[in-house]
Short mmCIF file of N, CA and C in Angstrom, two decimals:
data_model
loop_
_atom_site.label_atom_id
_atom_site.label_comp_id
_atom_site.label_asym_id
_atom_site.label_seq_id
_atom_site.Cartn_x
_atom_site.Cartn_y
_atom_site.Cartn_z
N MET G 1 167.84 73.09 59.53
CA MET G 1 166.52 72.74 60.03
C MET G 1 166.70 71.77 61.20
N VAL G 2 165.99 72.00 62.28
CA VAL G 2 166.02 71.12 63.44
C VAL G 2 165.05 69.98 63.20
N THR G 3 165.53 68.78 63.39
CA THR G 3 164.66 67.62 63.21
C THR G 3 164.51 66.91 64.54
N ILE G 4 163.36 67.07 65.14
CA ILE G 4 163.06 66.44 66.42
C ILE G 4 161.78 65.66 66.25
N GLY G 5 161.78 64.46 66.74
CA GLY G 5 160.58 63.66 66.67
C GLY G 5 160.88 62.20 66.87
N GLY G 6 159.86 61.40 66.79
CA GLY G 6 160.00 59.98 66.93
C GLY G 6 159.65 59.48 68.31
N THR G 7 159.52 58.18 68.41
CA THR G 7 159.13 57.54 69.66
C THR G 7 160.12 57.80 70.78
N GLY G 8 161.41 57.82 70.45
CA GLY G 8 162.43 58.06 71.47
C GLY G 8 162.26 59.40 72.16
N VAL G 9 161.97 60.43 71.38
CA VAL G 9 161.75 61.76 71.96
C VAL G 9 160.52 61.75 72.86
N MET G 10 159.47 61.06 72.42
CA MET G 10 158.24 60.98 73.22
C MET G 10 158.52 60.27 74.55
N VAL G 11 159.24 59.15 74.50
CA VAL G 11 159.53 58.38 75.71
C VAL G 11 160.44 59.16 76.65
N LEU G 12 161.50 59.77 76.11
CA LEU G 12 162.39 60.57 76.96
C LEU G 12 161.65 61.74 77.60
N GLY G 13 160.79 62.38 76.82
CA GLY G 13 160.00 63.48 77.37
C GLY G 13 159.08 63.01 78.48
N ALA G 14 158.44 61.86 78.28
CA ALA G 14 157.54 61.32 79.31
C ALA G 14 158.31 60.93 80.56
N LEU G 15 159.53 60.39 80.39
CA LEU G 15 160.35 60.04 81.55
C LEU G 15 160.80 61.28 82.31
N ALA G 16 161.20 62.32 81.59
CA ALA G 16 161.59 63.58 82.23
C ALA G 16 160.41 64.17 82.99
N ALA G 17 159.23 64.13 82.37
CA ALA G 17 158.02 64.64 83.02
C ALA G 17 157.68 63.81 84.25
N ALA G 18 157.95 62.49 84.21
CA ALA G 18 157.69 61.63 85.36
C ALA G 18 158.60 61.99 86.53
N VAL G 19 159.85 62.33 86.25
CA VAL G 19 160.77 62.75 87.31
C VAL G 19 160.27 64.03 87.96
N VAL G 20 159.86 64.99 87.15
CA VAL G 20 159.32 66.25 87.68
C VAL G 20 158.05 65.98 88.48
N ALA G 21 157.19 65.10 87.98
CA ALA G 21 155.95 64.76 88.69
C ALA G 21 156.25 64.09 90.03
N ALA G 22 157.25 63.23 90.07
CA ALA G 22 157.63 62.58 91.33
C ALA G 22 158.13 63.60 92.34
N LEU G 23 158.91 64.57 91.87
CA LEU G 23 159.38 65.63 92.76
C LEU G 23 158.20 66.47 93.27
N LEU G 24 157.26 66.77 92.38
CA LEU G 24 156.07 67.52 92.78
C LEU G 24 155.26 66.75 93.81
N ALA G 25 155.04 65.45 93.57
CA ALA G 25 154.29 64.63 94.52
C ALA G 25 154.98 64.61 95.88
N THR G 26 156.29 64.52 95.88
CA THR G 26 157.05 64.53 97.13
C THR G 26 156.87 65.85 97.87
N ALA G 27 156.89 66.95 97.12
CA ALA G 27 156.71 68.27 97.74
C ALA G 27 155.29 68.47 98.26
N LEU G 28 154.29 67.92 97.57
CA LEU G 28 152.89 68.11 97.97
C LEU G 28 152.44 67.15 99.07
N ARG G 29 153.15 66.04 99.23
CA ARG G 29 152.72 64.99 100.15
C ARG G 29 152.49 65.47 101.59
N PRO G 30 153.40 66.26 102.18
CA PRO G 30 153.14 66.69 103.56
C PRO G 30 151.87 67.52 103.70
N ARG G 31 151.52 68.20 102.68
CA ARG G 31 150.35 69.09 102.75
C ARG G 31 149.05 68.39 102.37
N LEU G 32 149.11 67.50 101.34
CA LEU G 32 147.89 66.88 100.81
C LEU G 32 147.70 65.43 101.19
N GLY G 33 148.76 64.77 101.65
CA GLY G 33 148.69 63.33 101.84
C GLY G 33 149.14 62.63 100.57
N THR G 34 149.45 61.36 100.69
CA THR G 34 150.05 60.63 99.58
C THR G 34 149.13 60.51 98.38
N VAL G 35 147.89 60.08 98.59
CA VAL G 35 146.98 59.84 97.45
C VAL G 35 146.73 61.11 96.67
N SER G 36 146.42 62.19 97.35
CA SER G 36 146.15 63.45 96.64
C SER G 36 147.39 64.00 95.96
N ALA G 37 148.53 63.92 96.62
CA ALA G 37 149.77 64.43 96.03
C ALA G 37 150.13 63.66 94.77
N VAL G 38 150.06 62.33 94.85
CA VAL G 38 150.37 61.51 93.67
C VAL G 38 149.35 61.77 92.56
N SER G 39 148.10 61.97 92.93
CA SER G 39 147.05 62.20 91.93
C SER G 39 147.22 63.53 91.21
N VAL G 40 147.53 64.58 91.94
CA VAL G 40 147.76 65.89 91.32
C VAL G 40 148.96 65.81 90.39
N ALA G 41 150.06 65.24 90.89
CA ALA G 41 151.26 65.11 90.06
C ALA G 41 151.01 64.19 88.87
N GLY G 42 150.26 63.10 89.10
CA GLY G 42 149.94 62.17 88.02
C GLY G 42 149.08 62.79 86.95
N LEU G 43 148.14 63.64 87.35
CA LEU G 43 147.30 64.33 86.38
C LEU G 43 148.15 65.24 85.50
N LEU G 44 149.02 66.01 86.13
CA LEU G 44 149.90 66.90 85.35
C LEU G 44 150.82 66.10 84.43
N TRP G 45 151.38 64.99 84.95
CA TRP G 45 152.23 64.14 84.11
C TRP G 45 151.44 63.59 82.92
N SER G 46 150.21 63.13 83.16
CA SER G 46 149.44 62.54 82.06
C SER G 46 149.12 63.58 80.99
N LEU G 47 148.88 64.82 81.38
CA LEU G 47 148.61 65.87 80.39
C LEU G 47 149.85 66.15 79.54
N VAL G 48 151.03 66.13 80.17
CA VAL G 48 152.27 66.32 79.42
C VAL G 48 152.52 65.13 78.49
N ALA G 49 152.30 63.93 79.00
CA ALA G 49 152.49 62.73 78.17
C ALA G 49 151.56 62.73 76.97
N ILE G 50 150.32 63.15 77.17
CA ILE G 50 149.36 63.24 76.06
C ILE G 50 149.87 64.23 75.02
N ALA G 51 150.35 65.38 75.47
CA ALA G 51 150.87 66.38 74.53
C ALA G 51 152.06 65.83 73.75
N LEU G 52 152.95 65.14 74.44
CA LEU G 52 154.12 64.57 73.76
C LEU G 52 153.71 63.57 72.69
N VAL G 53 152.81 62.67 73.03
CA VAL G 53 152.41 61.60 72.11
C VAL G 53 151.64 62.16 70.91
N THR G 54 150.90 63.22 71.12
CA THR G 54 150.04 63.73 70.05
C THR G 54 150.61 64.91 69.27
N LEU G 55 151.61 65.60 69.84
CA LEU G 55 152.11 66.79 69.17
C LEU G 55 153.57 66.71 68.71
N VAL G 56 154.30 65.71 69.18
CA VAL G 56 155.65 65.52 68.68
C VAL G 56 155.54 64.75 67.36
N PRO G 57 156.26 65.18 66.33
CA PRO G 57 156.19 64.44 65.05
C PRO G 57 156.56 62.97 65.25
N THR G 58 155.90 62.10 64.51
CA THR G 58 156.12 60.66 64.66
C THR G 58 157.51 60.24 64.22
N ARG G 59 158.14 61.04 63.36
CA ARG G 59 159.50 60.74 62.88
C ARG G 59 160.29 62.04 62.88
N ALA G 60 161.59 61.91 63.10
CA ALA G 60 162.45 63.10 63.09
C ALA G 60 162.64 63.63 61.68
N ASP G 61 162.45 62.80 60.68
CA ASP G 61 162.72 63.19 59.29
C ASP G 61 161.46 63.63 58.53
N VAL G 62 160.45 64.09 59.26
CA VAL G 62 159.21 64.50 58.60
C VAL G 62 159.48 65.62 57.60
N GLY G 63 160.36 66.55 57.97
CA GLY G 63 160.64 67.66 57.08
C GLY G 63 159.52 68.69 57.11
N ILE G 64 159.45 69.47 56.08
CA ILE G 64 158.43 70.51 55.99
C ILE G 64 157.29 70.00 55.12
N VAL G 65 156.08 70.10 55.67
CA VAL G 65 154.90 69.76 54.90
C VAL G 65 154.42 71.06 54.25
N PRO G 66 154.44 71.14 52.93
CA PRO G 66 154.04 72.38 52.27
C PRO G 66 152.61 72.78 52.65
N ALA G 67 152.41 74.07 52.78
CA ALA G 67 151.09 74.58 53.18
C ALA G 67 150.00 74.07 52.25
N GLU G 68 150.30 73.98 50.96
CA GLU G 68 149.26 73.52 50.04
C GLU G 68 149.01 72.02 50.17
N GLY G 69 149.91 71.31 50.85
CA GLY G 69 149.75 69.87 51.02
C GLY G 69 149.06 69.48 52.32
N ARG G 70 148.83 70.43 53.20
CA ARG G 70 148.20 70.09 54.47
C ARG G 70 146.69 70.20 54.37
N SER G 71 146.01 69.53 55.27
CA SER G 71 144.55 69.54 55.28
C SER G 71 144.04 70.93 55.65
N GLU G 72 142.92 71.27 55.09
CA GLU G 72 142.28 72.54 55.41
C GLU G 72 141.21 72.38 56.48
N ALA G 73 140.79 71.14 56.74
CA ALA G 73 139.73 70.89 57.71
C ALA G 73 139.97 69.55 58.39
N CYS G 74 139.33 69.38 59.52
CA CYS G 74 139.40 68.10 60.22
C CYS G 74 138.59 67.05 59.46
N SER G 75 139.03 65.81 59.56
CA SER G 75 138.31 64.72 58.93
C SER G 75 137.08 64.37 59.77
N TRP G 76 135.95 64.30 59.11
CA TRP G 76 134.71 63.90 59.77
C TRP G 76 134.35 62.46 59.43
N ASP G 77 135.31 61.74 58.85
CA ASP G 77 135.12 60.34 58.48
C ASP G 77 135.33 59.49 59.73
N TYR G 78 134.27 59.31 60.51
CA TYR G 78 134.38 58.61 61.79
C TYR G 78 134.85 57.17 61.56
N GLY G 79 135.90 56.80 62.30
CA GLY G 79 136.45 55.46 62.17
C GLY G 79 137.21 55.28 60.87
N GLY G 80 137.69 56.39 60.32
CA GLY G 80 138.37 56.38 59.02
C GLY G 80 139.53 55.41 58.93
N PRO G 81 140.21 55.40 57.82
CA PRO G 81 141.22 54.38 57.54
C PRO G 81 142.47 54.45 58.40
N SER G 82 142.78 55.61 59.00
CA SER G 82 144.05 55.73 59.72
C SER G 82 144.10 54.87 60.97
N GLY G 83 142.97 54.55 61.56
CA GLY G 83 142.95 53.78 62.79
C GLY G 83 143.58 52.41 62.67
N ALA G 84 143.38 51.75 61.56
CA ALA G 84 143.90 50.40 61.39
C ALA G 84 145.34 50.41 60.88
N ALA G 85 145.78 51.53 60.34
CA ALA G 85 147.11 51.59 59.72
C ALA G 85 148.23 51.76 60.73
N PHE G 86 147.94 52.21 61.93
CA PHE G 86 148.96 52.52 62.93
C PHE G 86 148.82 51.57 64.10
N GLU G 87 149.90 50.83 64.42
CA GLU G 87 149.86 49.89 65.53
C GLU G 87 151.10 50.03 66.40
N VAL G 88 150.92 49.84 67.70
CA VAL G 88 152.01 49.77 68.67
C VAL G 88 151.66 48.64 69.63
N LEU G 89 152.60 47.72 69.81
CA LEU G 89 152.39 46.58 70.70
C LEU G 89 151.12 45.80 70.37
N GLY G 90 150.78 45.75 69.09
CA GLY G 90 149.61 45.00 68.66
C GLY G 90 148.29 45.72 68.87
N LEU G 91 148.35 46.96 69.33
CA LEU G 91 147.13 47.74 69.56
C LEU G 91 146.97 48.76 68.44
N ASP G 92 145.76 48.88 67.91
CA ASP G 92 145.55 49.84 66.83
C ASP G 92 145.42 51.26 67.38
N GLN G 93 145.41 52.22 66.47
CA GLN G 93 145.41 53.64 66.85
C GLN G 93 144.19 53.99 67.70
N ARG G 94 143.04 53.45 67.38
CA ARG G 94 141.84 53.79 68.14
C ARG G 94 141.97 53.34 69.59
N THR G 95 142.45 52.12 69.79
CA THR G 95 142.64 51.62 71.16
C THR G 95 143.67 52.47 71.89
N LEU G 96 144.75 52.81 71.22
CA LEU G 96 145.78 53.64 71.83
C LEU G 96 145.25 55.02 72.20
N ASN G 97 144.40 55.60 71.35
CA ASN G 97 143.80 56.91 71.65
C ASN G 97 142.91 56.84 72.89
N VAL G 98 142.19 55.74 73.04
CA VAL G 98 141.37 55.56 74.25
C VAL G 98 142.27 55.43 75.47
N LEU G 99 143.25 54.52 75.39
CA LEU G 99 144.14 54.25 76.53
C LEU G 99 144.94 55.47 76.94
N LEU G 100 145.27 56.34 76.00
CA LEU G 100 146.08 57.52 76.29
C LEU G 100 145.42 58.43 77.31
N PHE G 101 144.09 58.54 77.27
CA PHE G 101 143.38 59.46 78.16
C PHE G 101 142.86 58.81 79.44
N VAL G 102 142.94 57.49 79.57
CA VAL G 102 142.44 56.82 80.78
C VAL G 102 143.16 57.31 82.05
N PRO G 103 144.50 57.38 82.09
CA PRO G 103 145.15 57.85 83.32
C PRO G 103 144.72 59.27 83.72
N ALA G 104 144.54 60.14 82.74
CA ALA G 104 144.12 61.51 83.06
C ALA G 104 142.76 61.51 83.75
N GLY G 105 141.84 60.67 83.28
CA GLY G 105 140.52 60.58 83.90
C GLY G 105 140.60 60.05 85.33
N ILE G 106 141.43 59.03 85.54
CA ILE G 106 141.59 58.46 86.89
C ILE G 106 142.20 59.50 87.82
N PHE G 107 143.34 60.07 87.41
CA PHE G 107 144.02 61.04 88.27
C PHE G 107 143.16 62.27 88.53
N LEU G 108 142.35 62.67 87.56
CA LEU G 108 141.47 63.82 87.75
C LEU G 108 140.54 63.59 88.93
N VAL G 109 139.84 62.47 88.93
CA VAL G 109 138.88 62.19 90.01
C VAL G 109 139.60 62.11 91.36
N LEU G 110 140.73 61.42 91.39
CA LEU G 110 141.44 61.27 92.66
C LEU G 110 142.08 62.58 93.12
N ALA G 111 142.46 63.44 92.18
CA ALA G 111 143.07 64.73 92.54
C ALA G 111 142.06 65.68 93.18
N VAL G 112 140.83 65.67 92.71
CA VAL G 112 139.83 66.59 93.26
C VAL G 112 138.91 65.92 94.27
N GLY G 113 139.04 64.61 94.43
CA GLY G 113 138.17 63.86 95.33
C GLY G 113 138.39 64.15 96.80
N ARG G 114 139.43 64.85 97.11
CA ARG G 114 139.76 65.19 98.51
C ARG G 114 138.79 66.23 99.07
N TRP G 115 138.25 67.06 98.21
CA TRP G 115 137.44 68.18 98.66
C TRP G 115 135.98 68.02 98.22
N TRP G 116 135.08 68.63 98.97
CA TRP G 116 133.66 68.62 98.59
C TRP G 116 133.46 69.31 97.26
N SER G 117 134.29 70.30 96.97
CA SER G 117 134.18 71.00 95.69
C SER G 117 134.50 70.06 94.52
N GLY G 118 135.09 68.91 94.83
CA GLY G 118 135.37 67.91 93.80
C GLY G 118 134.11 67.41 93.11
N LEU G 119 132.97 67.53 93.80
CA LEU G 119 131.70 67.14 93.17
C LEU G 119 131.41 68.00 91.95
N VAL G 120 131.89 69.22 91.96
CA VAL G 120 131.75 70.12 90.81
C VAL G 120 132.99 70.07 89.93
N LEU G 121 134.17 70.04 90.58
CA LEU G 121 135.42 70.08 89.83
C LEU G 121 135.63 68.86 88.95
N ALA G 122 135.21 67.69 89.40
CA ALA G 122 135.43 66.46 88.61
C ALA G 122 134.69 66.51 87.26
N PRO G 123 133.38 66.80 87.24
CA PRO G 123 132.71 66.88 85.93
C PRO G 123 133.25 68.02 85.06
N VAL G 124 133.59 69.15 85.68
CA VAL G 124 134.17 70.26 84.93
C VAL G 124 135.54 69.83 84.37
N GLY G 125 136.29 69.09 85.17
CA GLY G 125 137.58 68.58 84.71
C GLY G 125 137.43 67.62 83.55
N LEU G 126 136.38 66.79 83.57
CA LEU G 126 136.13 65.88 82.45
C LEU G 126 135.85 66.66 81.17
N LEU G 127 135.08 67.73 81.30
CA LEU G 127 134.84 68.61 80.15
C LEU G 127 136.14 69.27 79.70
N ALA G 128 137.00 69.62 80.65
CA ALA G 128 138.29 70.22 80.30
C ALA G 128 139.17 69.22 79.55
N LEU G 129 139.11 67.94 79.92
CA LEU G 129 139.87 66.92 79.18
C LEU G 129 139.35 66.80 77.75
N ALA G 130 138.04 66.90 77.57
CA ALA G 130 137.47 66.87 76.22
C ALA G 130 137.95 68.10 75.43
N ALA G 131 137.97 69.25 76.08
CA ALA G 131 138.45 70.47 75.42
C ALA G 131 139.94 70.36 75.09
N TYR G 132 140.71 69.71 75.96
CA TYR G 132 142.14 69.49 75.72
C TYR G 132 142.33 68.64 74.47
N SER G 133 141.54 67.59 74.33
CA SER G 133 141.62 66.74 73.14
C SER G 133 141.27 67.55 71.89
N LEU G 134 140.23 68.37 71.97
CA LEU G 134 139.84 69.21 70.83
C LEU G 134 140.97 70.18 70.49
N ALA G 135 141.59 70.77 71.50
CA ALA G 135 142.70 71.70 71.25
C ALA G 135 143.86 71.00 70.56
N ILE G 136 144.13 69.77 70.96
CA ILE G 136 145.19 68.99 70.31
C ILE G 136 144.86 68.75 68.84
N GLU G 137 143.64 68.35 68.56
CA GLU G 137 143.24 68.09 67.17
C GLU G 137 143.34 69.36 66.33
N LEU G 138 142.91 70.49 66.89
CA LEU G 138 142.99 71.75 66.15
C LEU G 138 144.44 72.19 65.95
N THR G 139 145.29 71.92 66.94
CA THR G 139 146.72 72.21 66.79
C THR G 139 147.32 71.36 65.68
N GLN G 140 146.95 70.08 65.65
CA GLN G 140 147.44 69.20 64.59
C GLN G 140 147.00 69.70 63.22
N LEU G 141 145.82 70.27 63.14
CA LEU G 141 145.33 70.81 61.86
C LEU G 141 146.15 72.03 61.44
N GLN G 142 146.47 72.89 62.40
CA GLN G 142 147.14 74.15 62.07
C GLN G 142 148.64 74.02 61.85
N LEU G 143 149.29 73.08 62.52
CA LEU G 143 150.74 72.95 62.43
C LEU G 143 151.11 71.83 61.45
N ALA G 144 151.25 72.19 60.23
CA ALA G 144 151.54 71.20 59.19
C ALA G 144 152.86 70.49 59.46
N ARG G 145 153.80 71.11 60.14
CA ARG G 145 155.11 70.52 60.41
C ARG G 145 154.99 69.21 61.19
N LEU G 146 153.94 69.07 61.97
CA LEU G 146 153.76 67.87 62.78
C LEU G 146 153.47 66.63 61.94
N ASP G 147 153.00 66.85 60.73
CA ASP G 147 152.58 65.76 59.85
C ASP G 147 151.57 64.87 60.57
N ARG G 148 150.62 65.50 61.23
CA ARG G 148 149.55 64.81 61.93
C ARG G 148 148.24 65.22 61.28
N ALA G 149 147.17 64.51 61.60
CA ALA G 149 145.87 64.80 61.01
C ALA G 149 144.84 65.06 62.09
N CYS G 150 144.04 66.07 61.88
CA CYS G 150 142.91 66.36 62.75
C CYS G 150 141.78 65.41 62.37
N ASP G 151 141.27 64.67 63.35
CA ASP G 151 140.30 63.63 63.05
C ASP G 151 139.27 63.54 64.17
N VAL G 152 138.00 63.56 63.81
CA VAL G 152 136.94 63.47 64.81
C VAL G 152 136.98 62.13 65.53
N THR G 153 137.45 61.09 64.88
CA THR G 153 137.56 59.77 65.53
C THR G 153 138.51 59.85 66.73
N ASP G 154 139.63 60.56 66.56
CA ASP G 154 140.58 60.72 67.66
C ASP G 154 139.91 61.43 68.84
N LEU G 155 139.17 62.47 68.55
CA LEU G 155 138.48 63.23 69.59
C LEU G 155 137.51 62.33 70.36
N VAL G 156 136.70 61.57 69.64
CA VAL G 156 135.74 60.69 70.29
C VAL G 156 136.46 59.64 71.14
N ASP G 157 137.52 59.05 70.58
CA ASP G 157 138.27 58.02 71.31
C ASP G 157 138.94 58.59 72.55
N ASN G 158 139.49 59.80 72.46
CA ASN G 158 140.12 60.44 73.61
C ASN G 158 139.10 60.71 74.71
N VAL G 159 137.94 61.23 74.34
CA VAL G 159 136.91 61.53 75.33
C VAL G 159 136.39 60.22 75.96
N LEU G 160 136.27 59.18 75.15
CA LEU G 160 135.87 57.87 75.69
C LEU G 160 136.90 57.40 76.72
N GLY G 161 138.18 57.53 76.40
CA GLY G 161 139.23 57.15 77.35
C GLY G 161 139.16 57.94 78.64
N ALA G 162 138.95 59.25 78.52
CA ALA G 162 138.83 60.09 79.72
C ALA G 162 137.62 59.65 80.54
N GLY G 163 136.52 59.33 79.87
CA GLY G 163 135.31 58.86 80.57
C GLY G 163 135.53 57.53 81.27
N ILE G 164 136.23 56.61 80.62
CA ILE G 164 136.55 55.32 81.25
C ILE G 164 137.43 55.55 82.47
N GLY G 165 138.44 56.39 82.32
CA GLY G 165 139.31 56.72 83.46
C GLY G 165 138.53 57.37 84.58
N PHE G 166 137.61 58.25 84.23
CA PHE G 166 136.76 58.93 85.22
C PHE G 166 135.97 57.88 86.02
N ALA G 167 135.39 56.91 85.31
CA ALA G 167 134.61 55.86 85.99
C ALA G 167 135.50 55.02 86.89
N ILE G 168 136.69 54.68 86.42
CA ILE G 168 137.64 53.92 87.25
C ILE G 168 138.01 54.75 88.49
N GLY G 169 138.24 56.06 88.28
CA GLY G 169 138.56 56.94 89.40
C GLY G 169 137.44 56.98 90.43
N LEU G 170 136.18 57.01 89.97
CA LEU G 170 135.05 56.99 90.90
C LEU G 170 135.02 55.68 91.70
N PHE G 171 135.36 54.58 91.04
CA PHE G 171 135.42 53.29 91.72
C PHE G 171 136.54 53.27 92.76
N LEU G 172 137.69 53.87 92.42
CA LEU G 172 138.85 53.88 93.33
C LEU G 172 138.70 54.88 94.48
N LEU G 173 137.87 55.88 94.29
CA LEU G 173 137.73 56.96 95.28
C LEU G 173 137.43 56.44 96.69
N PRO G 174 136.41 55.59 96.88
CA PRO G 174 136.16 55.12 98.26
C PRO G 174 137.21 54.11 98.75
N VAL G 175 137.96 53.53 97.84
CA VAL G 175 139.01 52.59 98.24
C VAL G 175 140.24 53.35 98.73
N LEU G 176 140.66 54.36 97.97
CA LEU G 176 141.88 55.10 98.29
C LEU G 176 141.64 56.26 99.26
N ARG G 177 140.42 56.76 99.31
CA ARG G 177 140.00 57.83 100.22
C ARG G 177 140.99 58.99 100.30
N PRO G 178 141.13 59.75 99.23
CA PRO G 178 142.10 60.84 99.22
C PRO G 178 141.79 61.95 100.23
N TRP G 179 140.60 61.98 100.76
CA TRP G 179 140.25 63.01 101.74
C TRP G 179 140.95 62.78 103.07
N ARG G 180 141.46 61.55 103.28
CA ARG G 180 142.24 61.31 104.49
C ARG G 180 143.55 62.05 104.33
N SER G 181 143.83 62.92 105.23
CA SER G 181 145.08 63.67 105.16
C SER G 181 146.19 62.79 105.70
N ARG G 182 147.38 63.28 105.61
CA ARG G 182 148.51 62.54 106.16
C ARG G 182 148.27 62.30 107.65
N GLN G 183 148.91 61.31 108.19
CA GLN G 183 148.79 61.02 109.62
C GLN G 183 149.46 62.13 110.41
N ARG G 184 148.71 62.74 111.28
CA ARG G 184 149.27 63.79 112.13
C ARG G 184 149.90 63.15 113.36
N PRO G 185 151.00 63.72 113.81
CA PRO G 185 151.60 63.17 115.04
C PRO G 185 150.63 63.30 116.20
N GLU G 186 150.68 62.33 117.07
CA GLU G 186 149.77 62.36 118.22
C GLU G 186 150.12 63.54 119.11
N GLN G 187 149.07 64.18 119.58
CA GLN G 187 149.24 65.31 120.48
C GLN G 187 149.50 64.77 121.89
N PRO G 188 150.41 65.39 122.61
CA PRO G 188 150.65 64.92 123.99
C PRO G 188 149.40 65.14 124.83
N VAL G 189 149.15 64.20 125.69
CA VAL G 189 147.98 64.29 126.56
C VAL G 189 148.36 65.12 127.79
N ALA G 190 147.53 66.12 128.08
CA ALA G 190 147.79 66.98 129.23
C ALA G 190 147.44 66.23 130.51
N HIS G 191 148.31 66.30 131.53
CA HIS G 191 148.07 65.61 132.81
C HIS G 191 147.59 66.55 133.83
#
């Protein structure tokens, strides 16, 4: 049996994804400009990081969770007991679930803010982030091997984080101005 999981796997995966995202941003920069290139790559990186944190087993030794031992439905106990039981760096699970989706919301707005179609794409993208969170929760329900739990509290916290990131992205949009393309070389003046 292959045993993969734990914080180390999540961190290594996020670092590998960051390297790929940096290469992507470098490749996109001449075409989109720095802000848009970093935002597109950052959005993709944040989606991978979210998947790693939520779908990689928390421990390598989880083993097999028997089918009869796994949940049959998502927990509708909003704010249930699991939120206080899990802490990282002094932050509880609910806070971590919110913070996990903030970068995706920020990068989403900045990635589509370059174009007028971003007025439509940004809200649609926010809905897509909510759907992504729902898909993660449903995956956790179906894959007993993950030893994770499908919980409506996680969904609400993830969507709240994406919304906070979205608002921060809207605030940053006029500051960073992703619609400015890269600086074009000056054209020679005809004499």
